[in-house]
Amino acid sequence: METRQARIGRLALLLAMLDEGEEDPVLNQLEALAWRYCQGRVGAMEPQKIVAAIETAAKRHGVVDGGLYREMHALYHAILEAVHGVTRGQVELGDLLRTAGLRFAVVRGMPYEQPNEGEWIAVALYGTIGAPVRGLEHEAAGLGINHI
């Protein structure tokens, strides 16, 4: 039997990967769990632009409180872990003549049955990475999960 524990990353990945209109079942699950989430897109040749876009969206949609260090710190580490996955361990883009076009999702909730485990945050990235020449990129995905 599947536990809720495994769901936060899965739901974040699905939300990032599904096309517009396909994500209704995922959104219904998130709302039934009363978990907060946001999604968006970012294209960049610099990792800091990816981090900034995700942080801005998460603050703007109330997934995190920008005034609380522990929330921003948890989000930052989840973002870095996801970017690490997309870039295959070399968190560099423009310096290596790579660019990324990504969809992202941030999901925050309590994935464990035990309430004392607290809230966790997942950041999922899905899109393309490759040479800054249209058509010369390939798919990539990354996932980062951190406790708040």
Short mmCIF file of C-alpha atoms in Angstrom, two decimals:
data_model
loop_
_atom_site.label_atom_id
_atom_site.label_comp_id
_atom_site.label_asym_id
_atom_site.label_seq_id
_atom_site.Cartn_x
_atom_site.Cartn_y
_atom_site.Cartn_z
CA MET A 1 0.00 0.00 0.00
CA GLU A 2 1.39 3.39 -0.99
CA THR A 3 1.87 5.92 1.79
CA ARG A 4 1.47 9.69 1.59
CA GLN A 5 5.21 9.93 2.26
CA ALA A 6 6.05 9.16 -1.38
CA ARG A 7 3.58 11.64 -2.84
CA ILE A 8 5.06 15.14 -2.47
CA GLY A 9 7.84 14.62 -5.02
CA ARG A 10 5.60 12.66 -7.36
CA LEU A 11 2.92 15.35 -7.32
CA ALA A 12 5.52 18.08 -7.92
CA LEU A 13 7.00 16.17 -10.88
CA LEU A 14 3.59 15.50 -12.39
CA LEU A 15 2.61 19.15 -12.01
CA ALA A 16 5.82 20.25 -13.76
CA MET A 17 5.55 17.68 -16.55
CA LEU A 18 1.88 17.72 -17.49
CA ASP A 19 0.67 20.11 -20.16
CA GLU A 20 -1.92 22.77 -19.49
CA GLY A 21 -5.32 21.16 -19.00
CA GLU A 22 -3.82 17.75 -18.17
CA GLU A 23 -2.98 18.63 -14.58
CA ASP A 24 -6.54 18.69 -13.17
CA PRO A 25 -6.25 15.33 -11.32
CA VAL A 26 -2.99 16.52 -9.70
CA LEU A 27 -4.51 19.86 -8.73
CA ASN A 28 -7.51 18.03 -7.25
CA GLN A 29 -5.19 15.87 -5.12
CA LEU A 30 -3.22 18.91 -3.93
CA GLU A 31 -6.40 20.73 -2.97
CA ALA A 32 -7.80 17.64 -1.20
CA LEU A 33 -4.59 17.45 0.85
CA ALA A 34 -4.71 21.23 1.51
CA TRP A 35 -1.14 21.49 0.20
CA ARG A 36 0.14 24.76 -1.24
CA TYR A 37 1.70 24.86 -4.69
CA CYS A 38 2.69 27.01 -7.63
CA GLN A 39 4.00 26.42 -11.10
CA GLY A 40 5.69 28.42 -13.81
CA ARG A 41 8.26 28.56 -16.58
CA VAL A 42 11.81 29.86 -16.80
CA GLY A 43 14.37 29.99 -19.57
CA ALA A 44 17.91 30.96 -18.74
CA MET A 45 21.60 30.57 -19.35
CA GLU A 46 22.37 31.42 -15.70
CA PRO A 47 21.38 29.21 -12.74
CA GLN A 48 20.72 32.27 -10.56
CA LYS A 49 17.87 33.28 -12.88
CA ILE A 50 16.26 29.88 -12.39
CA VAL A 51 16.59 30.22 -8.60
CA ALA A 52 15.19 33.76 -8.66
CA ALA A 53 12.19 32.83 -10.84
CA ILE A 54 11.21 29.92 -8.58
CA GLU A 55 11.71 31.89 -5.36
CA THR A 56 9.64 34.78 -6.72
CA ALA A 57 6.78 32.51 -7.79
CA ALA A 58 6.76 30.63 -4.46
CA LYS A 59 6.60 33.89 -2.50
CA ARG A 60 4.02 35.46 -4.79
CA HIS A 61 1.69 32.44 -4.55
CA GLY A 62 2.04 32.09 -0.77
CA VAL A 63 3.86 28.75 -0.86
CA VAL A 64 6.58 30.26 1.35
CA ASP A 65 6.81 33.35 3.54
CA GLY A 66 9.69 35.44 2.19
CA GLY A 67 10.19 36.96 5.65
CA LEU A 68 10.96 33.63 7.33
CA TYR A 69 14.53 32.46 6.91
CA ARG A 70 13.77 28.77 7.53
CA GLU A 71 11.19 28.71 4.74
CA MET A 72 13.41 30.48 2.22
CA HIS A 73 16.37 28.31 3.24
CA ALA A 74 14.37 25.11 2.71
CA LEU A 75 13.13 26.36 -0.67
CA TYR A 76 16.65 27.37 -1.74
CA HIS A 77 18.09 23.94 -1.00
CA ALA A 78 15.23 22.16 -2.76
CA ILE A 79 15.78 24.39 -5.82
CA LEU A 80 19.53 23.68 -5.86
CA GLU A 81 18.91 19.94 -5.62
CA ALA A 82 16.48 20.11 -8.56
CA VAL A 83 18.87 22.24 -10.65
CA HIS A 84 21.65 19.79 -9.82
CA GLY A 85 19.53 17.02 -11.36
CA VAL A 86 18.76 18.98 -14.52
CA THR A 87 22.39 19.97 -15.05
CA ARG A 88 23.71 16.46 -14.26
CA GLY A 89 25.80 17.62 -11.34
CA GLN A 90 27.46 20.63 -12.98
CA VAL A 91 25.39 23.60 -11.88
CA GLU A 92 26.61 25.73 -14.77
CA LEU A 93 24.83 26.78 -17.91
CA GLY A 94 26.02 29.80 -19.90
CA ASP A 95 29.69 29.31 -19.04
CA LEU A 96 29.46 25.86 -20.62
CA LEU A 97 27.41 27.16 -23.56
CA ARG A 98 24.22 25.52 -22.28
CA THR A 99 20.77 26.96 -21.92
CA ALA A 100 17.68 25.61 -20.18
CA GLY A 101 13.98 26.04 -20.88
CA LEU A 102 12.12 24.67 -17.89
CA ARG A 103 8.70 24.28 -16.37
CA PHE A 104 8.71 24.19 -12.60
CA ALA A 105 6.41 23.27 -9.76
CA VAL A 106 6.76 23.90 -6.03
CA VAL A 107 4.65 21.83 -3.64
CA ARG A 108 4.48 22.28 0.13
CA GLY A 109 2.70 19.93 2.50
CA MET A 110 2.85 17.32 5.22
CA PRO A 111 3.73 14.07 3.43
CA TYR A 112 4.11 11.93 6.56
CA GLU A 113 1.27 10.41 8.53
CA GLN A 114 2.89 11.61 11.79
CA PRO A 115 2.08 15.35 12.14
CA ASN A 116 5.24 15.94 14.18
CA GLU A 117 7.28 15.36 11.01
CA GLY A 118 6.11 18.80 9.90
CA GLU A 119 5.97 20.40 6.50
CA TRP A 120 8.20 19.61 3.54
CA ILE A 121 8.76 21.34 0.22
CA ALA A 122 9.40 19.80 -3.19
CA VAL A 123 10.70 21.57 -6.29
CA ALA A 124 10.39 19.82 -9.65
CA LEU A 125 11.93 20.96 -12.94
CA TYR A 126 11.17 19.57 -16.37
CA GLY A 127 12.16 20.86 -19.78
CA THR A 128 15.09 21.05 -22.12
CA ILE A 129 18.78 21.73 -21.73
CA GLY A 130 21.47 21.97 -24.36
CA ALA A 131 23.36 24.18 -26.73
CA PRO A 132 21.87 27.66 -27.16
CA VAL A 133 20.69 26.65 -30.64
CA ARG A 134 17.02 25.80 -31.12
CA GLY A 135 16.57 22.10 -31.79
CA LEU A 136 19.90 21.02 -30.27
CA GLU A 137 18.60 20.43 -26.75
CA HIS A 138 17.28 17.37 -24.95
CA GLU A 139 14.82 16.70 -22.16
CA ALA A 140 15.89 16.89 -18.54
CA ALA A 141 14.22 16.64 -15.15
CA GLY A 142 15.24 17.40 -11.59
CA LEU A 143 13.65 17.04 -8.16
CA GLY A 144 14.60 18.51 -4.82
CA ILE A 145 12.87 17.85 -1.50
CA ASN A 146 13.64 19.52 1.80
CA HIS A 147 12.03 19.82 5.23
CA ILE A 148 10.86 23.21 6.46
#
